[in-house]
Structures are given as structure tokens and as C-alpha cells.
Amino acid sequence: MAHRWKNTLSRADVTPKAVFLNRRQLMAGTGAILGAGMLGGQARAQEALEPNSWEEITSYNNFYEFGTGKTDPAANAHMLTTDPWEITIDGMVDNPGTYSLAEILDGQTIEERIYRFRCVEAWSMVIPWNGFELADLLTRVGVQEGARYVAFETLVRPEEMPGQRSPILEWPYREGLRLDEAMHPLTLMATGLYGEPMPNQNGAPIRLVVPWKYGFKSIKSIVRITLTDEEPPTTWNMQNPREYGFYSNVNPQVDHPRWSQASERRVGGGLFARRIPTLMFNGYEEEVASLYEGMDLSEYY
Ligand code: MTE
């Protein structure tokens, strides 16, 4: 990867609230001068990156291990024990093993990344994650020649995860990336948000965040990472291959069989808020489009 991704927004953009208000006024001012329709894509994208509140991010979740309702994870996830925590890293790596979270985090610099987050269900948020690049971890364990994919698994613990007592999905929750997607500097192992440890309902103690893909690719509470030469089976693709592909890149031109993906509802926008247009690769086209050169993106959905 030629470049390391640079965060264009800093902590100062997250707090205090006055900063948001000023920026919004600034953007409104720019719009007034240029005419709203003439605002460049860059300016529009910046304007959209006003993080959702802590409340919104931690009370409206998808985490089927704790139930299928949006408020089930916040209600039930306190039951999950996240310390001690271990991750098994195996398959085509030089240093396979079961590592404690402390070993995984040892020497890692945790940085903040303010990313758009777009669920396949057509709602979205902007989330200030804390974490480190997955590429750093993979480099440390040593990816062997011939590895082409990375598979991830969430823990199975029905005693603490009431959703796992029903076969609503085939447990464990599984996800996967192509190796070059996993090594991309945007791909994050997230350990917190808003500078706080990751709340259980958001995937404590450590989860994946792949901001240009639909949210279900961003697997929570990871206990296994496997390097492999074959495309791994993934939960939603196994559940319904016609509706959920392995790639699942955000693409406003490829509709879900049951609804449009052209626009999205920003959580917290209020009852009468207008839907906002969904951006190609969720606004990260410049950074990631080259990964898919030569692929028909309507076929590899
Ligand atoms: N990871 C696990 N283990 N189980 C899940 O049900 N849901 C996915 C993803 N990761 C899910 C998961 C879906 S559909 C979405 S949209 C995001 O988590 C939601 O992340 P959030 O609750 O932090 O917004």
C-alpha cells in the first residue's frame, strides 16, 4: 500500500459541540456564496462528517448475539465478560497462536478515525472510532506467501449472549475480507469510541471496522482471525446469498433485492429529516476503488 491514510478531522472536531456549530455555519456560509447545488463533493462529504452522539451510537445497534431488536444489544450486552479476552490467530501465518488482548495491543498506537458507517438496512451514522490498522497486526504475525483472504469469528457464549440460544443465525458470526482489503490503511481494529473503551453493544473489546463496506462486514467481539487461500464462508452470505454478497461494498447503484441503496437515513436526524444520498464506497472511492479495478461491481455485490 503506497500511502498511509491520513485523518482529515481531529479530536478537536469531535468536541466541544460549539466546534460543530461553527463548522456548520461555515458550511452554510459557503453554500450561500456558491449556491447549494454547486458545493463540491469534498465540501459535502466534510459537512456530513459530524459525529453522531454517544447516545445514538450506543443505543441503536445490530448485534444479533444479544437479540434482533435495535435496543436489545444495549439492554443485554452488559452480560458479556470481556476481560480476560484472547484472540486465536491461525492459518497461513508465521506466528500462529492464542494471544491475550494485552499482547495484541502491546506497542500499538491507538488513534482516532472519524468514519462514515453505512448499514445495509439503509441507515447510517458518523462514528469517532479509536483503534489501529489491521495491517499492523497482520504484519506482526507474519502473513505467509499464498494467503489471499482473512476470516474472522465472534465468540460463542450462549450463557452470556441470549441471542445465541436461538438459531437465528449460524453461530459463530463469521466475516471475511480479501487480503488486500484487510491490509488497506482504512481497515481498522477498533477498541473504543469517543476516547472511551468499546461499549459491549458495539463489539467490545475489539472489532473490525471496514468503512467502505456495509456494516455487517464490521464484525464485533472478535476471537479468531484466520489467514487462508480460499474465500471464507461469511454469516449473511450463508444466510441469504442472493441478498448479501461476500464483497458488500457500499454502492448506491446496486439495490438490495428488497430496497433501494441510493439513499440513507442518518440516525439522529429527526423524524422529518430528509434522506441523504449514499456515496459510492461510502465516500471512500478515492482510497479504495483501485482494489476493484476490472471487477463488475454489479456482479460482485
Ligand atoms: N457482529 C456480530 N458479531 N454480530 C452482529 O449481529 N451486526 C453487524 C455488524 N457486526 C453484527 C456484527 C451489523 S448488521 C452492523 S450494521 C454493525 O455490526 C452494527 O454496528 P454498531 O452496532 O456498532 O453500529
Coordinates of C-alpha atoms and ligand atoms in Angstrom, one line a residue:
M1 CA 0.0 0.0 0.0
A2 CA 1.6 3.2 -1.1
H3 CA 0.1 5.6 1.3
R4 CA -1.0 5.6 4.9
W5 CA -4.4 7.1 5.3
K6 CA -4.5 10.5 7.0
N7 CA -7.3 11.5 9.2
T8 CA -8.6 14.8 7.9
L9 CA -10.6 15.5 11.1
S10 CA -9.1 15.6 14.6
R11 CA -10.3 15.2 18.1
A12 CA -11.0 19.0 18.1
D13 CA -13.6 18.3 15.5
V14 CA -15.4 15.9 17.9
T15 CA -15.6 18.2 20.9
P16 CA -16.7 20.7 22.0
K17 CA -20.1 21.0 20.4
A18 CA -19.5 24.6 19.6
V19 CA -17.0 23.5 17.1
F20 CA -19.6 21.6 15.2
L21 CA -22.0 24.5 15.2
N22 CA -19.3 26.8 13.9
R23 CA -18.4 24.4 11.1
R24 CA -22.0 24.0 10.2
Q25 CA -22.3 27.8 10.0
L26 CA -19.2 28.0 7.9
M27 CA -20.5 25.4 5.5
A28 CA -23.8 27.1 5.3
G29 CA -22.0 30.3 4.5
T30 CA -20.0 28.6 1.7
G31 CA -23.2 27.2 0.4
A32 CA -24.8 30.7 0.4
I33 CA -21.9 32.1 -1.7
L34 CA -21.6 29.2 -4.2
G35 CA -25.2 28.2 -4.3
A36 CA -26.1 25.0 -2.5
G37 CA -26.2 23.0 -5.8
M38 CA -22.6 24.0 -6.6
L39 CA -21.0 22.8 -3.4
G40 CA -18.2 20.4 -4.4
G41 CA -18.4 16.7 -3.4
Q42 CA -15.5 17.3 -1.0
A43 CA -17.3 20.0 0.9
R44 CA -20.4 18.0 1.1
A45 CA -18.6 15.0 2.3
Q46 CA -16.9 17.1 5.0
E47 CA -20.2 18.6 6.1
A48 CA -21.6 15.1 6.5
L49 CA -18.9 14.1 9.0
E50 CA -20.4 15.4 12.1
P51 CA -20.2 12.5 14.5
N52 CA -23.4 11.1 16.0
S53 CA -23.8 11.4 19.7
W54 CA -22.5 8.7 22.2
E55 CA -26.2 8.0 22.9
E56 CA -27.1 7.4 19.3
I57 CA -24.0 5.2 18.7
T58 CA -24.5 3.0 21.8
S59 CA -28.3 2.6 21.9
Y60 CA -29.2 1.8 18.2
N61 CA -27.2 -1.4 17.4
N62 CA -27.2 -4.6 15.4
F63 CA -25.6 -7.4 17.4
Y64 CA -27.8 -10.5 16.9
E65 CA -26.0 -12.4 19.6
F66 CA -27.9 -10.2 22.0
G67 CA -31.2 -10.2 20.1
T68 CA -32.5 -8.9 16.8
G69 CA -34.1 -5.6 18.1
K70 CA -32.1 -2.4 17.8
T71 CA -32.2 -1.8 21.5
D72 CA -31.6 -5.4 22.5
P73 CA -27.8 -5.1 22.5
A74 CA -27.8 -2.1 24.8
A75 CA -30.2 -3.9 27.1
N76 CA -28.3 -7.3 27.2
A77 CA -24.7 -6.8 26.3
H78 CA -23.7 -5.9 29.9
M79 CA -23.8 -9.7 30.5
L80 CA -20.7 -10.2 28.3
T81 CA -17.4 -10.8 30.1
T82 CA -14.7 -9.0 28.0
D83 CA -11.7 -9.4 30.4
P84 CA -9.9 -11.8 30.1
W85 CA -10.0 -11.8 26.2
E86 CA -8.0 -13.8 23.8
I87 CA -7.7 -13.9 20.0
T88 CA -6.5 -17.0 18.2
I89 CA -4.6 -16.1 15.0
D90 CA -4.0 -19.1 12.8
G91 CA -3.8 -20.4 9.3
M92 CA -1.2 -19.1 6.9
V93 CA 0.8 -17.0 9.4
D94 CA 4.4 -17.3 10.6
N95 CA 3.5 -16.9 14.3
P96 CA 0.2 -18.6 14.9
G97 CA -1.1 -18.7 18.5
T98 CA -3.6 -17.6 21.0
Y99 CA -2.8 -14.1 22.1
S100 CA -4.2 -12.1 25.1
L101 CA -5.7 -8.7 24.2
A102 CA -2.8 -7.1 26.1
E103 CA -0.4 -8.9 23.8
I104 CA -2.4 -7.8 20.7
L105 CA -2.4 -4.2 21.9
D106 CA 1.2 -4.2 23.1
G107 CA 3.1 -1.4 21.3
Q108 CA 0.1 -0.4 19.2
T109 CA -0.6 3.3 19.0
I110 CA -4.3 3.8 19.3
E111 CA -5.6 6.6 17.0
E112 CA -8.9 8.2 16.3
R113 CA -10.7 7.7 13.0
I114 CA -13.9 9.5 12.2
Y115 CA -15.6 7.3 9.7
R116 CA -19.0 7.2 8.0
F117 CA -20.8 3.9 8.9
R118 CA -23.5 2.7 6.5
C119 CA -25.7 -0.3 7.4
V120 CA -27.1 -2.5 4.6
E121 CA -30.5 -1.6 6.1
A122 CA -30.0 2.0 4.7
W123 CA -29.4 3.8 8.0
S124 CA -26.1 5.5 8.7
M125 CA -24.0 7.2 11.4
V126 CA -20.7 9.0 11.7
I127 CA -18.6 7.4 14.4
P128 CA -15.3 8.5 16.0
W129 CA -13.6 5.2 16.5
N130 CA -10.4 4.5 18.3
G131 CA -8.2 1.7 17.1
F132 CA -5.2 0.7 14.9
E133 CA -4.8 -0.6 11.4
L134 CA -5.4 -4.3 10.9
A135 CA -2.4 -4.3 8.6
D136 CA -0.2 -3.6 11.6
L137 CA -1.4 -6.7 13.4
L138 CA -1.2 -8.9 10.3
T139 CA 2.3 -7.7 9.6
R140 CA 3.4 -8.5 13.2
V141 CA 2.1 -12.1 13.0
G142 CA 3.6 -12.5 9.5
V143 CA 1.3 -13.3 6.6
Q144 CA 2.6 -16.3 4.6
E145 CA 3.0 -16.4 0.8
G146 CA -0.1 -17.7 -0.8
A147 CA -2.6 -16.3 1.8
R148 CA -5.3 -14.5 0.0
Y149 CA -8.1 -14.0 2.5
V150 CA -8.7 -13.2 6.2
A151 CA -11.5 -14.8 8.1
F152 CA -12.9 -13.5 11.4
E153 CA -15.1 -15.1 14.1
T154 CA -17.0 -13.7 17.0
L155 CA -17.1 -15.6 20.2
V156 CA -19.8 -18.2 21.0
R157 CA -21.0 -18.0 24.6
P158 CA -24.8 -18.6 24.8
E159 CA -24.7 -18.2 28.6
E160 CA -23.8 -14.6 28.2
M161 CA -25.3 -14.0 24.7
P162 CA -29.0 -14.7 24.8
G163 CA -29.4 -14.4 21.1
Q164 CA -27.2 -17.4 20.6
R165 CA -29.7 -19.6 22.3
S166 CA -31.8 -19.5 19.1
P167 CA -30.6 -20.5 15.7
I168 CA -31.5 -17.0 14.2
L169 CA -28.0 -17.2 12.5
E170 CA -25.5 -20.0 12.3
W171 CA -23.1 -19.2 15.1
P172 CA -20.4 -18.1 15.4
Y173 CA -20.9 -14.9 13.4
R174 CA -18.3 -15.0 10.7
E175 CA -16.9 -12.5 8.3
G176 CA -14.1 -12.2 5.8
L177 CA -12.0 -9.9 3.6
R178 CA -9.7 -10.3 0.7
L179 CA -6.1 -9.9 2.0
D180 CA -5.6 -6.6 0.1
E181 CA -8.8 -5.2 1.7
A182 CA -7.6 -6.4 5.1
M183 CA -4.2 -4.7 4.5
H184 CA -5.8 -1.4 3.4
P185 CA -4.9 1.5 5.7
L186 CA -8.6 2.4 6.2
T187 CA -9.3 -1.1 7.7
L188 CA -9.4 -0.7 11.4
M189 CA -9.3 -2.9 14.5
A190 CA -11.4 -0.7 16.8
T191 CA -11.0 -0.8 20.6
G192 CA -13.1 2.2 21.5
L193 CA -15.2 5.2 20.5
Y194 CA -15.2 8.8 21.6
G195 CA -12.0 8.0 23.5
E196 CA -13.8 5.5 25.8
P197 CA -13.3 1.7 25.8
M198 CA -15.6 0.0 23.3
P199 CA -19.1 -0.4 24.8
N200 CA -20.1 -4.1 24.8
Q201 CA -23.0 -3.4 22.5
N202 CA -20.6 -2.0 19.9
G203 CA -18.4 -5.1 19.9
A204 CA -16.1 -5.0 23.0
P205 CA -13.3 -5.4 23.5
I206 CA -12.2 -5.4 19.9
R207 CA -14.0 -5.4 16.5
L208 CA -13.4 -4.8 12.8
V209 CA -14.4 -1.6 11.0
V210 CA -14.3 -1.5 7.2
P211 CA -15.9 1.9 6.4
W212 CA -16.4 1.4 2.6
K213 CA -18.5 -1.8 3.1
Y214 CA -21.9 -2.4 4.5
G215 CA -21.9 -2.5 8.3
F216 CA -22.4 -6.3 8.6
K217 CA -18.8 -6.8 7.4
S218 CA -17.6 -5.0 10.5
I219 CA -17.7 -8.0 12.8
K220 CA -17.8 -7.5 16.6
S221 CA -16.1 -9.1 19.6
I222 CA -13.5 -11.0 17.6
V223 CA -11.9 -14.2 19.0
R224 CA -10.4 -15.7 15.8
I225 CA -8.5 -14.4 12.8
T226 CA -7.5 -17.0 10.1
L227 CA -5.3 -16.4 7.1
T228 CA -6.4 -18.6 4.2
D229 CA -6.1 -19.1 0.5
E230 CA -9.8 -19.6 -0.1
E231 CA -12.7 -17.2 0.2
P232 CA -14.1 -17.9 3.6
P233 CA -17.8 -18.5 4.4
T234 CA -19.5 -15.4 5.9
T235 CA -22.6 -15.3 8.0
W236 CA -25.0 -13.2 6.0
N237 CA -23.9 -14.6 2.7
M238 CA -24.5 -18.1 4.1
Q239 CA -27.9 -17.0 5.4
N240 CA -29.1 -15.4 2.1
P241 CA -26.6 -15.4 -0.7
R242 CA -29.0 -13.7 -3.1
E243 CA -29.2 -10.7 -0.8
Y244 CA -25.7 -10.4 0.8
G245 CA -22.5 -10.9 -1.2
F246 CA -19.0 -11.5 0.1
Y247 CA -17.8 -8.1 -1.0
S248 CA -20.8 -5.9 0.0
N249 CA -19.1 -2.7 -0.9
V250 CA -21.4 0.3 -0.4
N251 CA -22.8 1.0 -3.8
P252 CA -25.8 3.4 -4.4
Q253 CA -26.3 1.9 -7.9
V254 CA -26.8 -1.7 -6.8
D255 CA -30.1 -2.0 -4.9
H256 CA -30.7 -4.7 -2.3
P257 CA -33.3 -7.1 -3.8
R258 CA -35.9 -5.7 -1.3
W259 CA -35.0 -2.0 -1.1
S260 CA -33.0 0.9 -2.7
Q261 CA -29.5 1.6 -1.7
A262 CA -29.4 5.0 -3.4
S263 CA -30.0 7.0 -0.2
E264 CA -29.8 6.6 3.6
R265 CA -31.3 7.8 6.8
R266 CA -28.8 9.4 9.2
V267 CA -29.6 8.1 12.7
G268 CA -30.5 11.1 14.9
G269 CA -31.6 13.3 12.1
G270 CA -35.1 13.5 13.5
L271 CA -38.4 12.2 12.2
F272 CA -38.7 14.6 9.3
A273 CA -35.1 14.7 8.3
R274 CA -34.5 14.2 4.5
R275 CA -32.7 11.1 3.4
I276 CA -29.2 11.8 2.2
P277 CA -27.6 10.4 -0.9
T278 CA -25.5 7.3 -0.4
L279 CA -21.9 7.8 -1.7
M280 CA -20.0 5.2 -3.8
F281 CA -17.8 3.1 -1.5
N282 CA -19.5 5.2 1.3
G283 CA -17.4 8.2 0.3
Y284 CA -14.1 6.4 0.3
E285 CA -13.9 5.8 -3.5
E286 CA -10.7 7.7 -4.0
E287 CA -9.0 5.5 -1.4
V288 CA -10.4 2.0 -2.4
A289 CA -11.7 2.0 -6.0
S290 CA -8.4 0.6 -7.2
L291 CA -8.9 -2.6 -5.2
Y292 CA -11.7 -3.5 -7.5
E293 CA -10.3 -2.5 -10.9
G294 CA -11.6 -4.8 -13.6
M295 CA -14.4 -6.2 -11.5
D296 CA -18.0 -5.8 -12.5
L297 CA -19.3 -4.1 -9.3
S298 CA -22.9 -5.0 -10.0
E299 CA -22.0 -8.7 -10.1
Y300 CA -19.6 -8.7 -7.1
Y301 CA -22.1 -7.1 -4.8
Ligands
MTE1 N1 -21.0 -8.6 14.5 C1 -21.6 -9.6 15.2 N2 -20.8 -10.5 15.8 N3 -22.9 -9.8 15.3 C2 -23.8 -9.0 14.6 O1 -25.0 -9.2 14.7 N4 -24.0 -7.0 13.2 C3 -23.4 -6.3 12.1 C4 -22.1 -5.7 12.5 N5 -21.3 -6.6 13.2 C5 -23.3 -7.9 13.9 C6 -21.8 -7.7 13.9 C7 -24.3 -5.2 11.5 S1 -25.6 -5.7 10.6 C8 -24.0 -3.9 11.7 S2 -24.9 -2.7 10.9 C9 -22.9 -3.4 12.6 O2 -22.3 -4.5 13.3 C10 -23.5 -2.5 13.7 O3 -22.5 -1.9 14.4 P1 -22.9 -0.9 15.6 O4 -24.0 -1.5 16.4 O5 -21.6 -0.6 16.4 O6 -23.4 0.3 14.9

